[in-house]
PDB file of C-alpha atoms in Angstrom:
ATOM      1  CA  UNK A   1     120.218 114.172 138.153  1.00 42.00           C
ATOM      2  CA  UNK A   2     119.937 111.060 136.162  1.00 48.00           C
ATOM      3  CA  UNK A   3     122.558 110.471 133.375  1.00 48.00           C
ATOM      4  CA  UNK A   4     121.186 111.072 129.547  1.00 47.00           C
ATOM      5  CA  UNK A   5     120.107 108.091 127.942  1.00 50.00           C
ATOM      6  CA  UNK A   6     122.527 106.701 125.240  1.00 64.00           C
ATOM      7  CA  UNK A   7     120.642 104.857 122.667  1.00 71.00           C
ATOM      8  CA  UNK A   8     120.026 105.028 118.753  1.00 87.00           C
ATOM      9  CA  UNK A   9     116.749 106.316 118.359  1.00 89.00           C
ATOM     10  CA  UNK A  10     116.111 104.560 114.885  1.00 91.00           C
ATOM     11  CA  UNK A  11     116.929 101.372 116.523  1.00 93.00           C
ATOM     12  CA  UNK A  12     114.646 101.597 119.329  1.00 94.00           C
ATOM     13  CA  UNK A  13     111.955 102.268 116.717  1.00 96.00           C
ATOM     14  CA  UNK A  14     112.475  99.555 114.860  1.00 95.00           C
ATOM     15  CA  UNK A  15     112.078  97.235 118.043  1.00 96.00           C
ATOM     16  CA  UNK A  16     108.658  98.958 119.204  1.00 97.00           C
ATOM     17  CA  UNK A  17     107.592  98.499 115.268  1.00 96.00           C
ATOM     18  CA  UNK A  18     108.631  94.755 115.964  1.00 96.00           C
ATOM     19  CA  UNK A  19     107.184  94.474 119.000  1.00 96.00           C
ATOM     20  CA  UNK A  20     104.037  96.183 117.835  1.00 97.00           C
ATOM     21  CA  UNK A  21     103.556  93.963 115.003  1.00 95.00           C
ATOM     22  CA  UNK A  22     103.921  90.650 117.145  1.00 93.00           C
ATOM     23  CA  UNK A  23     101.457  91.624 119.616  1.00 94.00           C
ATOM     24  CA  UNK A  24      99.469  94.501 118.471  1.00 94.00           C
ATOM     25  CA  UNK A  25      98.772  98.132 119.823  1.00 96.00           C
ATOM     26  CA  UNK A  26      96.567  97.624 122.864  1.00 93.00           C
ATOM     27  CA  UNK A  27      98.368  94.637 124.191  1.00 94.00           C
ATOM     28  CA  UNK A  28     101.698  96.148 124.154  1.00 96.00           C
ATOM     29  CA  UNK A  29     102.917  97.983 127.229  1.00 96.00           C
ATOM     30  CA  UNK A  30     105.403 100.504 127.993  1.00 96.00           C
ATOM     31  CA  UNK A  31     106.987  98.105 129.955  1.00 96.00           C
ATOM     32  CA  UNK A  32     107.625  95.644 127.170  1.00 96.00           C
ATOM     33  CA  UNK A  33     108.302  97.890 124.779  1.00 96.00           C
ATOM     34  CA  UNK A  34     111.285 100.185 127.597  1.00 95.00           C
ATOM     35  CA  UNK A  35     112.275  96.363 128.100  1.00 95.00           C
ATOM     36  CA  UNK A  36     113.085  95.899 123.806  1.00 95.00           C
ATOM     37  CA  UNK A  37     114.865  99.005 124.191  1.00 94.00           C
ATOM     38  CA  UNK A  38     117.198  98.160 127.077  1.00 92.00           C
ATOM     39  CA  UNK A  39     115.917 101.471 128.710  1.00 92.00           C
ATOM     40  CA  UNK A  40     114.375 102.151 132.115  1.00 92.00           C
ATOM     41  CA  UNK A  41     110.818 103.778 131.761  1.00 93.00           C
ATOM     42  CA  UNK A  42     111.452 106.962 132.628  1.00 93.00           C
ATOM     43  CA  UNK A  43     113.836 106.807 130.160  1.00 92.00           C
ATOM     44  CA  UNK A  44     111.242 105.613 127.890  1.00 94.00           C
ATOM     45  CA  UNK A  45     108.917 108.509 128.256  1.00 94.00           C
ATOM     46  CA  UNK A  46     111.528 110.575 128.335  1.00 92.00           C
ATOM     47  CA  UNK A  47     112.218 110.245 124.640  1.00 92.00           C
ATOM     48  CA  UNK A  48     108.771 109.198 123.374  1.00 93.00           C
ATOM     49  CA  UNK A  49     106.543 110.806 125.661  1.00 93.00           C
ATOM     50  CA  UNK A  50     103.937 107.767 125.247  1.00 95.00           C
ATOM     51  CA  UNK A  51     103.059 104.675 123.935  1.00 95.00           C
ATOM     52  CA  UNK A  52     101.234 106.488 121.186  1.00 95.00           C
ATOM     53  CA  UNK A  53     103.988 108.872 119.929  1.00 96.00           C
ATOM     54  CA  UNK A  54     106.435 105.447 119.718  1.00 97.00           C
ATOM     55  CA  UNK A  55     103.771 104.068 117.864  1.00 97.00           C
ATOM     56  CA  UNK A  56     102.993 106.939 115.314  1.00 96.00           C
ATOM     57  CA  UNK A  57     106.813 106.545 114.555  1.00 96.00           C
ATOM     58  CA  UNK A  58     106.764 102.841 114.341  1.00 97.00           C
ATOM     59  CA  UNK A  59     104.083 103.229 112.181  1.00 96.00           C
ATOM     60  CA  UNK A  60     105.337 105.655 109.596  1.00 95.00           C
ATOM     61  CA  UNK A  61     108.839 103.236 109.712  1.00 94.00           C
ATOM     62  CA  UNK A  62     106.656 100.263 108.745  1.00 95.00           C
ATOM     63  CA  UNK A  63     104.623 102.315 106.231  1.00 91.00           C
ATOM     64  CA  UNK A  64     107.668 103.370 104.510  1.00 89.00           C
ATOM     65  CA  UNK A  65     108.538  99.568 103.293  1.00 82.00           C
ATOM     66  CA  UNK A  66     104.773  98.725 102.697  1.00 78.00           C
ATOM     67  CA  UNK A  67     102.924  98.017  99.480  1.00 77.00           C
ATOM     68  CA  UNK A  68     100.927 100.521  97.723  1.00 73.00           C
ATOM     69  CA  UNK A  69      98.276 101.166  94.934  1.00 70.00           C
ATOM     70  CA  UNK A  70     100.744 103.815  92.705  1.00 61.00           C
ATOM     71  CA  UNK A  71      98.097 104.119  89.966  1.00 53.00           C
ATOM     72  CA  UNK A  72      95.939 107.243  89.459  1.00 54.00           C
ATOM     73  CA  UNK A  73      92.579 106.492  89.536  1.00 54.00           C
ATOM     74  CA  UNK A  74      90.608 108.553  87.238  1.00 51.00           C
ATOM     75  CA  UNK A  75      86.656 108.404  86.027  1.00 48.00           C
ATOM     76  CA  UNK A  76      88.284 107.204  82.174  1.00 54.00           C
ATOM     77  CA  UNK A  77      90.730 104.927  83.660  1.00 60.00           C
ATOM     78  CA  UNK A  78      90.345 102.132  85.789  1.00 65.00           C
ATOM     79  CA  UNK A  79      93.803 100.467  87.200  1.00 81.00           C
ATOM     80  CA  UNK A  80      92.556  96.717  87.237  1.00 88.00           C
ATOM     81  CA  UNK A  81      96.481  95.315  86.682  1.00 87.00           C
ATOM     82  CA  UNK A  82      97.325  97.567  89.010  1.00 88.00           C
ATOM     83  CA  UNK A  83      94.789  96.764  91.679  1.00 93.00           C
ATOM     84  CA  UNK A  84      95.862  93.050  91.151  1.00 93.00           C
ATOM     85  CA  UNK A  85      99.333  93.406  91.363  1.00 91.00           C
ATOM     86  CA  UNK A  86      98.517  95.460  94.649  1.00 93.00           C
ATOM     87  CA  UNK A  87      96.795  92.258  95.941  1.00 96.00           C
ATOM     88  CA  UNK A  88      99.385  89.932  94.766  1.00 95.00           C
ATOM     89  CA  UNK A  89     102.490  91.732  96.097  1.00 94.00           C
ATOM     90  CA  UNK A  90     100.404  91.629  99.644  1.00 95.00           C
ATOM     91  CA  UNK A  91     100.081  87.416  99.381  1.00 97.00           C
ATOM     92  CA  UNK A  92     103.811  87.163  98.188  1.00 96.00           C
ATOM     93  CA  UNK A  93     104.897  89.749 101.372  1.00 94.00           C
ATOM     94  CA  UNK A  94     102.743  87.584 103.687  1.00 96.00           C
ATOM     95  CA  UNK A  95     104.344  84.168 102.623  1.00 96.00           C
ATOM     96  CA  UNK A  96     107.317  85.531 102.279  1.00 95.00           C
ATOM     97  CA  UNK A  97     107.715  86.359 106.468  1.00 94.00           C
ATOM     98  CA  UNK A  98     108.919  83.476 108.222  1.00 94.00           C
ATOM     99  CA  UNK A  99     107.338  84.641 111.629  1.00 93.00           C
ATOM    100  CA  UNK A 100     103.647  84.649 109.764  1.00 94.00           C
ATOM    101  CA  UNK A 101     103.231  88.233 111.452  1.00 92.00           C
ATOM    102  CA  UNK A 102     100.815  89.324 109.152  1.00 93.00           C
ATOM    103  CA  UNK A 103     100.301  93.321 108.257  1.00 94.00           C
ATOM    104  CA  UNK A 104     100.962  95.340 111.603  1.00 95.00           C
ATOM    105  CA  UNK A 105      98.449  97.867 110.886  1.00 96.00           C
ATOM    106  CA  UNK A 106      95.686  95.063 109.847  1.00 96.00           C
ATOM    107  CA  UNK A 107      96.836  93.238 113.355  1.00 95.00           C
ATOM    108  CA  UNK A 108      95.949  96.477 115.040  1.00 96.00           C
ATOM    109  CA  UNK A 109      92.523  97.349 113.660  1.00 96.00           C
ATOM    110  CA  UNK A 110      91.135  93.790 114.028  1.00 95.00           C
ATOM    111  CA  UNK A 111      92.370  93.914 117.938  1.00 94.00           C
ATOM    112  CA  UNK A 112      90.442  97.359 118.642  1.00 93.00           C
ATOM    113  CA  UNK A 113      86.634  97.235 119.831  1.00 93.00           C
ATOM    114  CA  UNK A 114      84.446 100.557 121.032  1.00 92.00           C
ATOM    115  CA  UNK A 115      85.975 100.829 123.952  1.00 93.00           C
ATOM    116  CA  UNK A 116      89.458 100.205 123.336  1.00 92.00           C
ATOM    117  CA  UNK A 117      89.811 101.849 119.407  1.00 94.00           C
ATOM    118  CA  UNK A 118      92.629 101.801 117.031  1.00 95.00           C
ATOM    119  CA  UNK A 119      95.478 103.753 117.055  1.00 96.00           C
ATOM    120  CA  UNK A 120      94.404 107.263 114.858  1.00 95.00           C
ATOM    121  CA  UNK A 121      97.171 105.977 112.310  1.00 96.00           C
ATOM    122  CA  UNK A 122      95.697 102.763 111.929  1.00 97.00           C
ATOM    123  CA  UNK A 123      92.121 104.116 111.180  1.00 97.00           C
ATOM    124  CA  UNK A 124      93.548 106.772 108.730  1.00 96.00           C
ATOM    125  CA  UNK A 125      95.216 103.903 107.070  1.00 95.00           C
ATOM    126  CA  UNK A 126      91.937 101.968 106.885  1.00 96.00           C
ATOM    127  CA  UNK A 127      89.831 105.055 105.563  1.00 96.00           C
ATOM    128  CA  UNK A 128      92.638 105.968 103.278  1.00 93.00           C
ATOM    129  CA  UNK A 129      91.995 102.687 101.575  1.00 94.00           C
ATOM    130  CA  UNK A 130      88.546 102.618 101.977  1.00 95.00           C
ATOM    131  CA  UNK A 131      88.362 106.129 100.050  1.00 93.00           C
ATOM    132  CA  UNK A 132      90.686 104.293  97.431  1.00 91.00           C
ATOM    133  CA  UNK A 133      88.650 101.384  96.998  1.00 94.00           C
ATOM    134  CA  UNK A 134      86.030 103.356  96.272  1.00 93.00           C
ATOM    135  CA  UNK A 135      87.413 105.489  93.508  1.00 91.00           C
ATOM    136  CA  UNK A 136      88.672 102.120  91.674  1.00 91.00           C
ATOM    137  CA  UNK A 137      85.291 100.978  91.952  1.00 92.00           C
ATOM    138  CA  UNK A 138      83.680 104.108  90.702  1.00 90.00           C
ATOM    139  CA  UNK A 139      85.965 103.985  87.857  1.00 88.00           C
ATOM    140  CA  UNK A 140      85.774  99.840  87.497  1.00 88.00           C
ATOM    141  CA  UNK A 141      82.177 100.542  86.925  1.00 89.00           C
ATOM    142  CA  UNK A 142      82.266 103.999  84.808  1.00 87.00           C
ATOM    143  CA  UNK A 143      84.908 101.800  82.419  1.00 86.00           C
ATOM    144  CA  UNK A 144      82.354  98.931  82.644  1.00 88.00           C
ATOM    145  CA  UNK A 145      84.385  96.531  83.949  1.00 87.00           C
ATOM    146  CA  UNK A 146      82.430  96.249  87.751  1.00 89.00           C
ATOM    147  CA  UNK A 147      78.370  95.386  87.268  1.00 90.00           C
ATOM    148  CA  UNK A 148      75.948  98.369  87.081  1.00 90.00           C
ATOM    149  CA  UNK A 149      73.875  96.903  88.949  1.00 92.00           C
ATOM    150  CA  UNK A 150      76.357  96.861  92.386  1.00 93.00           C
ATOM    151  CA  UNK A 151      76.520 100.200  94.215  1.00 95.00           C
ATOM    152  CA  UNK A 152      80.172 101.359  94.014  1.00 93.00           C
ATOM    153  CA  UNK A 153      80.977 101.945  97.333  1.00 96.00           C
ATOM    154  CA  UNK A 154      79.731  98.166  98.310  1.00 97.00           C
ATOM    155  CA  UNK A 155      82.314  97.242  95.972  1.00 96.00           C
ATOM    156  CA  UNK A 156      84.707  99.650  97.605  1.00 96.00           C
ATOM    157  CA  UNK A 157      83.780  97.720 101.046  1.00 97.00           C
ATOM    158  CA  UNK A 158      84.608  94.433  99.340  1.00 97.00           C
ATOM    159  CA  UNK A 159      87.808  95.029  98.525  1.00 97.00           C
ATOM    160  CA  UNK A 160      89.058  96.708 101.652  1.00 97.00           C
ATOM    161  CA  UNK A 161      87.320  93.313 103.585  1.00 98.00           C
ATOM    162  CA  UNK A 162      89.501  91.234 101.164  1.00 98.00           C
ATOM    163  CA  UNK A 163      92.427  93.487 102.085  1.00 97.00           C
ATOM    164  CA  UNK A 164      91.807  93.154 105.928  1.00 97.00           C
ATOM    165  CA  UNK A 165      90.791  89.303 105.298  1.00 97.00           C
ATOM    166  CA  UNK A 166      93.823  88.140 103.148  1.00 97.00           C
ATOM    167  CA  UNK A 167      96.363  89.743 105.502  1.00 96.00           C
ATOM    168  CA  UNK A 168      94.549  88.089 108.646  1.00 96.00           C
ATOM    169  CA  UNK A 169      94.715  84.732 106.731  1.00 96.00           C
ATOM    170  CA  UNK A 170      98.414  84.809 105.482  1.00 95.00           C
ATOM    171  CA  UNK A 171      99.328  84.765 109.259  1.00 93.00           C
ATOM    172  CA  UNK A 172      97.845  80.650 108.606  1.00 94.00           C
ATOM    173  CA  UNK A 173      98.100  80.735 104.737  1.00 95.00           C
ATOM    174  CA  UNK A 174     101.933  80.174 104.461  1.00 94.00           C
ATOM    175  CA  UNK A 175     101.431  79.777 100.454  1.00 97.00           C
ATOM    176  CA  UNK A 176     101.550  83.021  98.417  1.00 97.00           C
ATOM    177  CA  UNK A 177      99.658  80.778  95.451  1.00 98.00           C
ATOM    178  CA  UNK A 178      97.083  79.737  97.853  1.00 98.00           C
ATOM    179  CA  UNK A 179      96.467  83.208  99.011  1.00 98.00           C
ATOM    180  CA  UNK A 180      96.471  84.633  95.543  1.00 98.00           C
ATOM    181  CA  UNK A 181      93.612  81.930  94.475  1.00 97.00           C
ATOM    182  CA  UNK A 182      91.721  83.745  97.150  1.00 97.00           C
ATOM    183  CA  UNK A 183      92.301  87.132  96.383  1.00 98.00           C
ATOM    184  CA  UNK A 184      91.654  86.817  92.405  1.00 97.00           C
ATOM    185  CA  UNK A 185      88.682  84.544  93.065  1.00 97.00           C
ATOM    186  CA  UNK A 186      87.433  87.666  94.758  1.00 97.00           C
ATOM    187  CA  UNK A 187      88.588  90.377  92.442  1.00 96.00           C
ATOM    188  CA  UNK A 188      87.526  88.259  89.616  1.00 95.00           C
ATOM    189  CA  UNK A 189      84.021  88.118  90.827  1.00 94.00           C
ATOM    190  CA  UNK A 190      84.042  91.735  91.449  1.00 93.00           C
ATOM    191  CA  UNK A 191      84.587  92.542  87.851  1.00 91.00           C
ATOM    192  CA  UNK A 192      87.747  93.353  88.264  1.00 93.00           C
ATOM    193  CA  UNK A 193      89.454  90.638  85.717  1.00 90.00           C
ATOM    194  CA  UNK A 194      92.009  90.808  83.646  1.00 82.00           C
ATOM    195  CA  UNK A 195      91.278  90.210  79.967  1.00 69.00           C
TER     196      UNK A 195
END
């Protein structure tokens, strides 16, 4: 009978979270990730089961530190500062990480393809946001601030590309100015400017 394995389990989750933000879901291994660890694999899927259930926790530890829209979104109210500040917290974060890693969960969803998809974390993430952008859109345009003329849920689209685009460029963009230019260019031209 094998000995019980002696590690701290909050550790070892920070290193896969590490490890999966360097390199992504699909082209991390359980043998890189046992390796982080200083475990054997058996050991390994002894106390994650699989590369998915160490993900799913690296996930929610990396989620818990992340940067999120905290305004309500109603049909009367339209969070425009908020949705900025949103944006320009996310180019500060990103210029801010001296190993240009970018957003783990972005890193992830660009990687997958149809026969290799993302994680089910990372796609909740995405249509969480998705549905989110939408609502601020909805609202941007019921307030009058976003063009009648634009279907909402184009709008929505646009931001979540700028949110997957900006946190795929900061990995080059070392500048959080630079990256903000390119963020409020796109808000503003979206309606969503601050007066």
């Amino acid at each position: 009978m094998g000995r019980p394995t002696k590690f701290n389990r909050g550790d070892a989750i920070e290193t896969a979270m590490n490890i999966f933000w360097a390199k992504g879901f699909e082209p991390t291994s359980v043998s890189d990730l046992a390796s982080a660890m200083s475990i054997t694999r058996s050991s390994f899927y002894n106390s994650f089961h699989s590369r998915e259930r160490v993900f799913d926790e690296a996930l929610e530890r990396y989620q818990s530190d992340g940067i999120d829209l905290k305004a309500d979104v109603t049909s009367d109210c339209c969070p425009i500062s908020d949705l900025r500040e949103f944006f320009r917290c996310i180019c500060e974060k990103l210029a801010a990480d001296p190993a240009a890693r970018g957003c783990m969960v972005i890193n992830c969803y660009v990687q997958a393809s149809e026969d290799n998809p993302p994680p089910q974390g990372v796609q909740a993430f995405v249509d969480t946001k998705r549905q989110q952008f939408n609502r601020i859109a909805k609202a941007g345009q019921h307030a009058g601030f976003v063009p009648a003329h634009l279907d909402p849920t184009m709008v929505g689209g646009s931001l979540l590309a700028l949110l997957i685009g900006i946190n795929v460029m900061g990995r080059d963009v070392r500048d959080a100015d630079a990256l903000w230019s390119i963020a409020e260019t796109a808000l503003d031209s979206l309606g969503f400017t601050e007066s």
